[in-house]
XYZ file of C-alpha atoms in Angstrom:
665
model
C 247.356 -25.386 136.169
C 246.398 -22.390 138.417
C 247.560 -24.293 141.283
C 250.693 -25.197 139.050
C 251.301 -21.902 138.187
C 250.498 -20.636 141.620
C 253.076 -22.912 143.076
C 256.192 -22.317 140.818
C 255.555 -18.476 141.266
C 256.002 -18.892 145.045
C 258.641 -20.697 144.599
C 260.545 -18.572 141.878
C 258.861 -15.657 143.655
C 261.709 -16.745 146.839
C 264.198 -18.843 145.352
C 265.342 -16.586 141.916
C 263.700 -13.399 141.802
C 265.495 -11.946 138.904
C 264.076 -15.527 137.099
C 260.428 -14.338 138.523
C 261.097 -10.922 137.097
C 261.523 -10.928 133.462
C 258.891 -14.474 133.346
C 256.569 -11.572 134.622
C 257.828 -9.695 132.190
C 257.386 -12.200 129.636
C 253.952 -12.999 130.808
C 253.046 -9.076 130.550
C 254.553 -8.640 126.789
C 252.604 -11.922 126.028
C 249.159 -10.155 127.322
C 249.525 -6.768 125.553
C 249.449 -9.702 122.730
C 246.413 -11.161 123.304
C 244.622 -8.096 124.665
C 244.465 -7.055 121.470
C 243.378 -9.586 119.796
C 241.099 -10.105 121.682
C 239.807 -6.398 121.248
C 240.047 -6.878 117.441
C 238.195 -10.212 117.824
C 235.021 -8.666 119.553
C 235.280 -5.761 116.685
C 234.871 -8.340 113.898
C 231.595 -9.735 117.163
C 229.957 -5.990 117.294
C 230.622 -6.031 112.760
C 228.568 -9.135 112.714
C 225.814 -8.071 114.579
C 225.443 -4.353 113.986
C 227.460 -4.158 110.075
C 226.027 -7.188 108.418
C 222.602 -7.042 106.778
C 222.646 -9.878 106.276
C 223.372 -13.473 108.893
C 226.970 -15.407 108.457
C 228.050 -19.077 107.957
C 227.279 -19.416 111.399
C 230.070 -21.903 111.545
C 232.237 -19.144 110.483
C 229.931 -17.148 113.619
C 231.150 -20.608 115.726
C 234.865 -20.370 114.583
C 235.534 -17.052 115.727
C 234.132 -17.421 119.133
C 236.478 -20.238 119.728
C 239.848 -17.307 119.193
C 237.909 -14.852 121.076
C 237.444 -17.587 123.440
C 241.729 -18.912 123.462
C 242.090 -15.086 123.700
C 240.565 -14.472 126.346
C 241.728 -18.000 128.662
C 245.093 -16.759 127.395
C 244.963 -13.337 129.470
C 243.739 -15.035 132.746
C 246.101 -17.682 132.126
C 249.561 -15.148 131.696
C 247.747 -13.348 134.589
C 248.197 -15.603 136.940
C 252.053 -15.681 135.686
C 252.198 -11.704 136.217
C 249.668 -10.923 139.876
C 248.560 -14.382 141.078
C 246.074 -13.196 143.405
C 244.486 -11.139 141.119
C 243.947 -13.930 138.750
C 242.007 -16.443 141.699
C 238.904 -15.540 140.293
C 238.996 -14.438 137.304
C 239.601 -17.747 135.566
C 236.344 -19.374 136.997
C 234.229 -16.086 135.565
C 236.047 -17.144 132.203
C 235.143 -20.526 131.898
C 231.160 -18.957 133.132
C 230.745 -17.316 130.613
C 232.493 -19.643 127.820
C 229.986 -21.759 129.035
C 226.904 -19.451 128.941
C 228.180 -18.794 125.387
C 229.022 -22.562 124.021
C 225.574 -22.968 125.207
C 223.726 -20.502 122.979
C 226.294 -21.090 120.066
C 226.005 -25.265 119.515
C 222.382 -27.604 119.814
C 222.618 -30.015 121.909
C 224.673 -33.746 120.911
C 223.276 -34.508 117.879
C 222.112 -38.694 119.047
C 223.734 -41.649 116.636
C 222.068 -44.469 118.895
C 218.631 -46.190 116.817
C 215.679 -45.944 115.973
C 216.802 -45.623 112.316
C 213.975 -46.317 110.788
C 210.151 -45.046 111.872
C 207.116 -46.501 109.917
C 204.273 -43.737 109.861
C 202.042 -45.943 111.687
C 204.334 -46.506 114.106
C 204.332 -43.634 117.858
C 206.984 -41.824 118.072
C 207.597 -39.907 115.191
C 208.952 -36.992 115.972
C 210.439 -33.102 114.453
C 213.822 -34.151 115.660
C 213.912 -37.933 114.559
C 211.487 -38.115 110.901
C 211.435 -33.778 110.567
C 208.130 -32.504 109.867
C 207.129 -33.582 106.054
C 207.603 -37.466 108.164
C 205.941 -36.105 111.066
C 202.729 -34.175 109.591
C 202.657 -37.365 107.381
C 202.597 -39.815 110.247
C 200.187 -37.630 112.196
C 197.657 -38.163 109.320
C 198.833 -41.537 108.316
C 197.100 -43.004 112.008
C 194.807 -40.044 112.921
C 192.768 -38.292 109.956
C 190.128 -40.235 107.408
C 192.541 -40.307 104.146
C 194.794 -42.214 101.673
C 198.383 -41.705 102.075
C 201.290 -43.929 100.588
C 202.621 -45.861 103.173
C 205.996 -45.954 104.560
C 209.196 -44.881 106.700
C 211.636 -42.487 107.510
C 215.124 -42.935 107.705
C 215.618 -40.725 111.027
C 218.320 -37.919 111.226
C 220.097 -40.099 114.576
C 221.107 -42.070 111.009
C 222.321 -39.272 109.369
C 224.021 -38.426 112.362
C 225.021 -41.677 113.077
C 226.475 -41.759 108.989
C 228.589 -38.402 109.851
C 230.275 -40.413 113.223
C 230.881 -43.449 111.282
C 233.476 -41.726 108.185
C 234.492 -38.831 110.849
C 232.992 -35.496 108.902
C 232.033 -33.247 111.105
C 235.349 -31.642 110.655
C 235.887 -31.436 106.873
C 232.361 -30.268 106.460
C 233.576 -27.739 108.897
C 236.831 -26.993 107.155
C 234.407 -25.573 104.368
C 231.889 -24.325 105.968
C 234.236 -21.965 107.574
C 235.465 -20.847 103.690
C 232.371 -20.661 102.485
C 231.271 -16.661 100.984
C 228.086 -17.129 100.036
C 227.755 -12.954 97.951
C 231.111 -15.558 95.829
C 228.856 -17.544 93.255
C 232.420 -19.462 92.389
C 232.875 -20.148 96.825
C 229.529 -21.356 96.948
C 229.584 -23.715 93.783
C 233.166 -25.199 95.211
C 231.973 -25.771 98.271
C 228.903 -26.916 97.588
C 229.707 -29.792 95.372
C 232.582 -30.448 98.102
C 230.499 -31.097 100.792
C 228.495 -33.490 98.304
C 230.907 -35.154 97.569
C 231.843 -35.754 101.025
C 228.271 -37.545 100.960
C 228.529 -39.834 98.125
C 230.939 -41.005 99.158
C 230.727 -41.774 102.694
C 230.265 -45.812 103.913
C 226.161 -45.872 105.771
C 226.766 -47.521 108.561
C 225.994 -51.007 108.143
C 223.012 -50.986 110.920
C 221.363 -48.372 109.195
C 222.421 -49.768 105.816
C 220.589 -53.274 107.116
C 217.525 -50.928 109.447
C 217.015 -49.581 105.388
C 217.574 -53.065 103.953
C 214.556 -54.736 106.587
C 211.891 -51.683 106.207
C 212.659 -51.322 102.647
C 211.612 -55.510 102.043
C 208.938 -54.880 104.584
C 206.981 -52.458 102.697
C 207.267 -53.926 99.449
C 206.561 -56.945 100.670
C 202.975 -54.556 102.270
C 202.357 -53.796 98.697
C 202.797 -57.187 97.404
C 199.617 -56.853 95.394
C 200.713 -54.127 93.341
C 203.353 -55.299 90.815
C 205.915 -53.128 90.235
C 206.608 -51.680 92.904
C 208.350 -48.136 93.239
C 209.437 -45.628 95.994
C 209.912 -42.247 96.487
C 212.507 -40.642 98.490
C 212.617 -37.044 99.977
C 213.945 -34.891 101.754
C 212.188 -34.350 105.178
C 215.172 -32.295 107.751
C 214.245 -30.518 110.967
C 214.115 -27.759 109.560
C 211.815 -28.058 106.746
C 208.791 -27.213 106.232
C 208.001 -25.683 109.718
C 208.950 -21.390 110.268
C 210.734 -21.923 107.632
C 210.102 -24.162 104.338
C 213.222 -24.887 103.099
C 209.929 -25.362 99.870
C 212.318 -27.247 97.261
C 215.848 -27.256 98.532
C 215.849 -30.842 98.874
C 216.300 -33.082 96.823
C 213.069 -35.841 95.887
C 213.803 -38.949 93.993
C 211.534 -40.428 92.044
C 209.990 -43.935 90.545
C 213.149 -45.093 92.734
C 214.001 -48.859 92.237
C 213.728 -50.493 96.103
C 217.381 -52.316 95.137
C 218.550 -49.268 94.205
C 217.091 -46.693 97.401
C 220.599 -47.374 99.524
C 221.719 -44.664 96.514
C 219.549 -42.129 96.782
C 219.016 -42.295 99.993
C 223.077 -40.688 99.724
C 221.731 -38.578 97.041
C 218.935 -36.734 99.245
C 221.704 -36.724 102.089
C 224.134 -34.877 99.688
C 221.191 -32.622 98.371
C 222.102 -31.128 101.639
C 224.126 -29.265 100.847
C 223.271 -27.778 96.553
C 223.822 -24.441 96.171
C 220.058 -22.853 96.829
C 220.317 -24.844 100.001
C 224.121 -23.867 101.585
C 221.906 -19.817 100.458
C 218.724 -20.913 102.159
C 219.920 -22.025 105.207
C 221.972 -19.890 105.367
C 219.728 -16.626 104.995
C 217.089 -19.002 107.844
C 219.937 -17.547 110.760
C 219.643 -22.364 110.825
C 223.511 -23.646 111.416
C 224.394 -27.128 109.520
C 224.309 -29.014 112.941
C 220.108 -27.917 113.567
C 219.645 -28.770 109.718
C 220.286 -32.344 110.832
C 218.323 -34.486 107.681
C 216.170 -37.405 107.787
C 214.715 -38.887 104.974
C 211.213 -39.942 103.796
C 210.916 -42.819 101.834
C 207.134 -43.826 100.811
C 205.443 -45.878 97.578
C 205.035 -44.191 94.356
C 202.143 -42.909 93.260
C 201.750 -42.741 89.402
C 199.244 -40.191 88.897
C 196.276 -39.353 87.217
C 196.792 -35.640 88.669
C 198.327 -34.146 90.755
C 198.869 -30.037 92.190
C 198.532 -27.808 95.866
C 196.537 -26.850 97.770
C 196.448 -23.648 99.534
C 193.686 -23.480 102.250
C 193.646 -19.821 102.638
C 194.771 -17.123 100.252
C 199.077 -16.613 100.780
C 198.654 -12.698 99.869
C 196.178 -12.899 102.807
C 193.551 -11.455 100.926
C 190.415 -14.670 100.609
C 191.636 -16.321 103.481
C 187.713 -17.742 103.740
C 188.475 -19.371 99.867
C 190.444 -22.506 98.992
C 193.328 -22.804 96.480
C 193.266 -25.764 94.756
C 196.250 -25.912 91.554
C 196.538 -29.233 89.791
C 198.443 -30.643 86.511
C 198.513 -33.516 84.539
C 200.215 -36.124 85.875
C 203.295 -35.738 88.666
C 202.825 -32.453 90.668
C 207.159 -32.464 89.866
C 206.796 -29.737 86.832
C 204.495 -27.851 88.926
C 206.431 -27.584 92.360
C 208.956 -26.917 89.851
C 207.685 -24.175 88.256
C 207.829 -24.985 84.944
C 203.707 -25.243 84.803
C 200.203 -23.436 84.374
C 198.038 -25.120 86.799
C 194.948 -25.144 86.570
C 192.610 -22.935 89.294
C 189.899 -24.131 91.259
C 188.609 -22.106 94.513
C 186.257 -22.902 96.751
C 184.153 -21.931 99.230
C 185.933 -23.277 102.475
C 183.183 -22.738 104.610
C 180.156 -23.923 102.637
C 183.053 -25.581 100.483
C 181.189 -24.829 96.668
C 183.122 -24.123 94.166
C 183.725 -20.107 93.197
C 185.759 -19.782 90.092
C 187.911 -21.137 87.682
C 190.923 -20.500 85.584
C 193.947 -21.469 84.155
C 194.312 -24.916 81.406
C 191.636 -27.770 81.308
C 191.243 -28.941 84.701
C 192.877 -33.098 84.925
C 189.897 -33.878 87.582
C 186.482 -33.669 87.668
C 184.004 -31.417 89.794
C 183.830 -34.767 91.891
C 187.210 -35.068 92.617
C 187.549 -31.329 92.757
C 185.025 -31.301 96.111
C 186.378 -34.489 97.859
C 189.604 -32.563 97.765
C 188.574 -29.626 99.459
C 187.038 -31.289 101.622
C 190.091 -33.166 102.848
C 191.936 -29.462 102.970
C 190.008 -27.705 104.876
C 189.429 -30.963 107.521
C 193.753 -30.929 107.491
C 194.092 -27.168 108.426
C 190.847 -27.775 111.379
C 193.381 -30.642 112.031
C 196.455 -29.067 112.424
C 195.022 -25.215 113.364
C 197.067 -23.929 110.774
C 196.545 -22.800 107.238
C 198.330 -25.688 104.868
C 200.188 -25.848 101.866
C 198.944 -29.150 101.104
C 200.854 -31.781 97.802
C 197.638 -34.447 96.565
C 198.324 -36.603 94.086
C 194.987 -38.715 92.079
C 196.017 -42.987 90.480
C 193.530 -44.702 90.424
C 191.170 -44.120 93.321
C 190.924 -41.728 96.254
C 192.927 -38.576 95.979
C 196.710 -39.328 98.078
C 197.960 -36.592 100.706
C 201.477 -36.441 100.041
C 202.222 -33.612 102.243
C 201.093 -31.458 103.683
C 202.985 -28.129 105.785
C 202.345 -24.415 108.071
C 200.931 -22.082 104.920
C 203.228 -18.530 105.259
C 200.641 -16.239 105.202
C 201.128 -12.207 104.652
C 199.403 -9.088 106.042
C 198.774 -7.326 102.833
C 201.141 -3.129 102.572
C 197.569 -1.234 103.376
C 196.048 -3.420 106.324
C 199.380 -3.818 108.247
C 200.336 0.214 107.456
C 197.371 2.356 105.909
C 199.778 5.252 105.996
C 201.992 4.026 103.751
C 199.600 2.752 101.298
C 201.500 3.088 97.847
C 199.406 5.035 95.174
C 199.630 4.147 91.790
C 203.035 5.512 90.188
C 203.211 8.430 87.310
C 205.102 6.185 84.802
C 203.934 5.089 80.823
C 202.403 1.748 81.717
C 204.562 -0.935 80.181
C 202.401 -3.837 80.715
C 199.787 -5.632 82.051
C 198.883 -9.394 83.213
C 200.322 -12.477 84.689
C 199.027 -13.954 88.663
C 200.595 -11.618 91.701
C 202.615 -14.435 93.427
C 204.371 -12.486 95.741
C 203.384 -8.742 96.471
C 204.841 -6.353 96.829
C 206.616 -3.550 94.610
C 210.073 -2.968 93.366
C 212.093 -0.652 91.020
C 215.241 -1.651 88.428
C 217.249 -2.786 86.121
C 214.873 -5.429 83.110
C 217.481 -8.734 83.337
C 217.091 -11.289 80.946
C 218.701 -14.455 82.291
C 220.146 -16.037 79.958
C 222.678 -12.559 79.349
C 223.534 -12.656 83.309
C 223.711 -16.265 84.279
C 225.754 -16.069 87.252
C 224.309 -13.456 90.373
C 227.227 -11.683 90.770
C 226.785 -10.275 86.780
C 223.297 -9.537 87.737
C 223.106 -5.781 89.066
C 221.919 -4.859 92.534
C 218.792 -3.368 91.190
C 217.689 -6.159 89.329
C 214.207 -7.085 87.717
C 214.840 -11.015 86.885
C 212.630 -12.150 83.594
C 213.065 -15.870 83.458
C 210.834 -18.523 81.745
C 210.889 -20.501 84.666
C 211.121 -20.201 88.160
C 212.809 -23.209 89.827
C 213.795 -23.258 93.757
C 217.169 -22.936 92.963
C 216.865 -19.112 91.664
C 217.850 -18.036 95.592
C 220.955 -17.670 94.439
C 219.719 -14.679 92.578
C 217.184 -12.686 95.204
C 220.068 -11.456 97.388
C 220.442 -8.757 93.739
C 217.238 -8.469 92.918
C 214.134 -6.439 93.462
C 211.033 -8.312 91.769
C 210.884 -11.398 89.171
C 209.187 -11.904 86.727
C 208.744 -14.588 85.189
C 206.947 -16.550 81.436
C 205.557 -19.791 83.327
C 205.295 -20.833 87.065
C 202.306 -20.503 89.795
C 201.633 -19.011 92.434
C 201.409 -23.105 93.966
C 205.745 -23.154 92.643
C 208.684 -23.621 96.043
C 210.054 -20.491 94.526
C 206.857 -18.627 94.673
C 207.041 -19.452 98.196
C 210.761 -18.561 98.500
C 210.027 -14.930 96.958
C 206.488 -14.462 100.102
C 209.336 -15.040 102.967
C 212.288 -13.275 101.217
C 209.687 -10.086 100.600
C 210.757 -10.149 97.373
C 207.587 -9.377 94.048
C 206.873 -12.112 91.469
C 204.692 -12.139 88.537
C 204.180 -15.636 87.088
C 202.713 -16.364 83.504
C 203.149 -12.589 81.886
C 203.010 -14.900 79.624
C 204.236 -11.873 76.381
C 206.547 -10.164 78.995
C 209.964 -10.240 76.655
C 208.376 -8.140 73.765
C 207.087 -6.114 75.966
C 210.546 -4.770 78.217
C 214.068 -4.503 76.463
C 217.340 -6.159 78.893
C 218.939 -3.344 80.888
C 216.147 -0.393 80.751
C 214.798 0.651 84.181
C 211.837 -0.651 85.286
C 209.221 -0.287 88.216
C 206.871 -3.690 89.219
C 204.239 -3.169 91.474
C 203.081 -7.319 91.599
C 199.472 -6.727 93.119
C 198.526 -4.258 90.752
C 200.258 -7.357 88.210
C 201.389 -3.674 86.590
C 204.956 -3.158 85.106
C 205.922 1.219 84.300
C 208.704 2.580 82.493
C 211.295 4.238 84.884
C 212.478 3.982 88.373
C 209.766 5.209 91.536
C 210.898 7.667 94.381
C 208.858 4.251 96.681
C 210.868 2.264 95.180
C 211.198 -0.711 96.779
C 208.167 -2.704 99.195
C 207.396 -5.605 100.036
C 205.890 -7.891 103.493
C 208.251 -10.045 104.393
C 207.993 -13.487 106.186
C 210.380 -15.137 108.164
C 213.138 -14.555 105.716
C 213.378 -11.204 105.360
C 216.513 -9.590 107.197
C 216.452 -7.303 110.055
C 217.134 -7.521 113.371
C 214.411 -8.748 114.385
C 215.759 -12.274 112.521
C 215.767 -15.380 114.555
C 219.734 -14.967 113.663
C 220.637 -11.946 114.904
C 218.717 -12.367 118.213
C 220.423 -15.202 118.755
C 223.880 -13.158 117.853
C 222.672 -10.520 120.822
C 222.090 -12.924 123.034
C 225.578 -14.354 122.067
C 226.969 -10.527 122.508
C 225.551 -9.469 125.476
C 228.279 -12.333 127.135
C 230.962 -10.800 125.324
C 231.017 -6.663 124.585
C 229.429 -4.526 127.030
C 232.046 -2.719 129.740
C 230.425 -2.709 133.712
C 233.923 -2.597 134.831
C 235.245 1.382 134.334
C 237.041 2.298 137.132
C 239.963 0.864 138.372
C 240.095 2.807 142.193
C 236.458 1.736 143.015
C 235.447 -1.521 145.427
C 233.162 -2.906 142.471
C 236.344 -3.373 140.381
C 236.791 -6.750 141.262
C 236.773 -10.088 138.794
C 233.378 -10.676 140.588
C 231.559 -7.536 138.884
C 232.969 -8.509 135.772
C 229.877 -10.517 133.593
C 231.606 -10.463 130.150
C 234.434 -11.503 127.760
C 234.836 -7.741 127.492
C 234.744 -7.060 132.185
C 237.157 -9.361 131.854
C 240.522 -8.487 129.034
C 239.601 -4.805 131.177
C 240.531 -5.770 134.357
C 243.046 -8.378 133.453
C 244.791 -5.360 131.769
C 244.901 -3.034 134.288
C 245.857 -5.123 137.291
C 248.735 -6.380 134.452
C 250.088 -2.920 134.027
C 249.482 -2.145 138.050
C 251.671 -5.222 138.601
C 254.245 -4.312 136.458
C 254.638 -0.956 138.027
C 255.084 -2.087 141.134
C 257.458 -4.430 140.614
C 261.260 -3.765 142.415
C 258.519 -1.953 145.309
C 259.705 -4.361 147.739
C 262.211 -7.094 148.712
C 264.312 -8.359 147.069
C 263.494 -6.320 143.116
C 264.738 -3.623 144.992
C 266.778 -1.949 142.430
C 265.520 -3.099 139.342
C 263.043 -0.281 139.432
C 263.948 3.275 138.790
C 261.805 6.752 138.242
C 263.803 8.378 135.507
C 265.153 12.037 135.663
C 262.919 14.084 133.330
C 261.851 17.792 133.442
C 258.187 16.645 130.719
C 254.985 16.624 132.820
C 255.185 13.121 134.192
C 256.834 9.865 136.036
C 258.209 7.743 133.526
C 259.046 4.559 135.502
C 262.156 1.291 133.921
C 262.564 -1.820 134.077
C 265.416 -4.332 134.291
C 264.725 -7.152 132.256
C 267.719 -8.985 131.451
C 269.808 -11.826 132.454
C 273.559 -10.633 132.601
C 273.703 -9.701 136.317
C 277.260 -9.238 135.599
C 277.744 -6.771 133.054
C 274.421 -5.337 134.729
C 275.325 -0.959 136.009
C 273.349 -0.678 139.578
C 272.970 1.862 141.407
C 270.975 2.608 144.846
C 269.389 5.876 144.181
C 266.345 5.657 142.872
C 266.526 7.668 139.866
C 268.118 7.399 136.557
C 269.698 9.459 134.117
C 269.269 8.682 130.297
C 273.015 8.521 129.818
C 272.742 5.571 131.399
C 269.945 3.833 130.245
C 271.668 0.630 127.456
C 268.461 0.199 125.251
C 268.672 1.373 122.028
C 265.488 1.379 120.560
C 264.177 3.052 124.248
C 267.359 6.107 123.594
C 265.683 6.931 119.999
C 262.095 6.937 121.330
C 263.263 9.015 124.066
C 265.091 11.585 121.868
C 261.812 12.114 119.714
C 259.609 12.252 123.116
C 262.032 15.152 124.003
C 263.358 16.987 120.574
C 262.129 20.511 120.500
C 259.596 19.971 118.471
C 257.342 17.966 119.924
């Protein structure tokens, strides 16, 4: 393309100089328009970093960059038509920076080839293929002495294959580009559209058959058991790692093997529920970086189930194991709808130290076995663990083990900022601390504010239960109080990640607080006060808490280093050359300056002489006019190097000049 432009330009220079001059002028006009657009887009990128306090949907960042790249590329093309010599090297630097930025914007290409299935007992289960949930369970299955349900993972390659087979990526990106996560209706509309896309998609034949074969093998291996059922669970790449995605994706239980393909699609589609979308965006993860694997395991008919924390997530009792247990399956516990029994064990001695809550659904010997397994899993993975377990007819079964996020207590993190007891009337004391911190705001009962936009920006949310889907309200919440739930629920994990104070098991809270009154919640002491404090909000934030050290902003900052800095300033300096460009801003600056110089040089030499005239004026500056029309026959020409305003035929310019020379100016 560059060679063609150069050849065309030199041909016009020798055989059609007037046509070249007009073409140069038109290219200059287009370049100025691209220049304006580039500066607008660069400013938009700066706003993403400096003005936005929350991450932006990454598809929108990519779309913004596509516009900027196109505009900068157009500038280099137009400069070729104006001053080919100056543009020769500039295009090379544009392509270099463009490749750097696209590498930072996009992950490695997602693979669509086999394996589509990996069994828990097989080698080769990685986070990239099976997600952290499946990888961790496979490591336990193969290397740790405990009971794990048999099963297999439908890999991320299968998800990528489904997206490619149905050509879904353009439609997915189109919906995500228009998503406004702060607008609940936009969130719901986008979610519904994307879920519909996935549920109406066809599973690629090779993936369908792989799931069919693996399901048949699993049923055959469980032939001794009657009425085999599956649990179909999410295992996304970004889940159960630095970001928990706790409760954001679906788990479908008691699935008939004949229905496994439909359940597989349902779990994939849960990637786009409103709460999952909001969580992913808040975490600063792009949609293509959150590829979904699905874990399919034997369904355990649980007599009791629960969650074990191998240390205190609040950072206090680090030598204690916390066993939360409920009767039956554990979904009501992690879903924030149950008050569990809590058994605490000394981690080193594996001896019970405390019990509380409802009636314990397991005996002391089973509790000791669970404590021993939990301590062993913490040693096995080398970090505190959040473990889901169940007990059916026999030994305890491990269903999941993921890293447990712990928070440094606020007073330990900064003793100088220790929060004093507020001098306010005490309204309520009770409940259990699920996420630390203090928040002041307006008491809001969820039943009276079903839409997040209906909440004030400083709401104290008061609810019956704490499902993980409540994340859509948290951007407007200073604290949350629940009459049910536990610190082992998925929503509690999210609040700790976001740094939102949370009190659970506040049984009679609605009798003590009036909707709309100003209150202060001190989750650490389980105290609620009437009124506002000066230190209105303190909380220990986890990986999802915002700030410029958030991974999203660090990534964006790296990208901006190739976009916004202006390094070449002085057009007269020897360093004002393409080789000195270090950013898109430099390229835009260089192209603008060189194009202006080229336009002022028109008419100085050769066949173009006579088209560039200096306007005679008493004003203290030189102004040169250039003829760019095609009407040679009627053009008024003169050999003089100057021209008077009476000789100018352009009506718009004469009007401009009349204003510039008005006596009042």
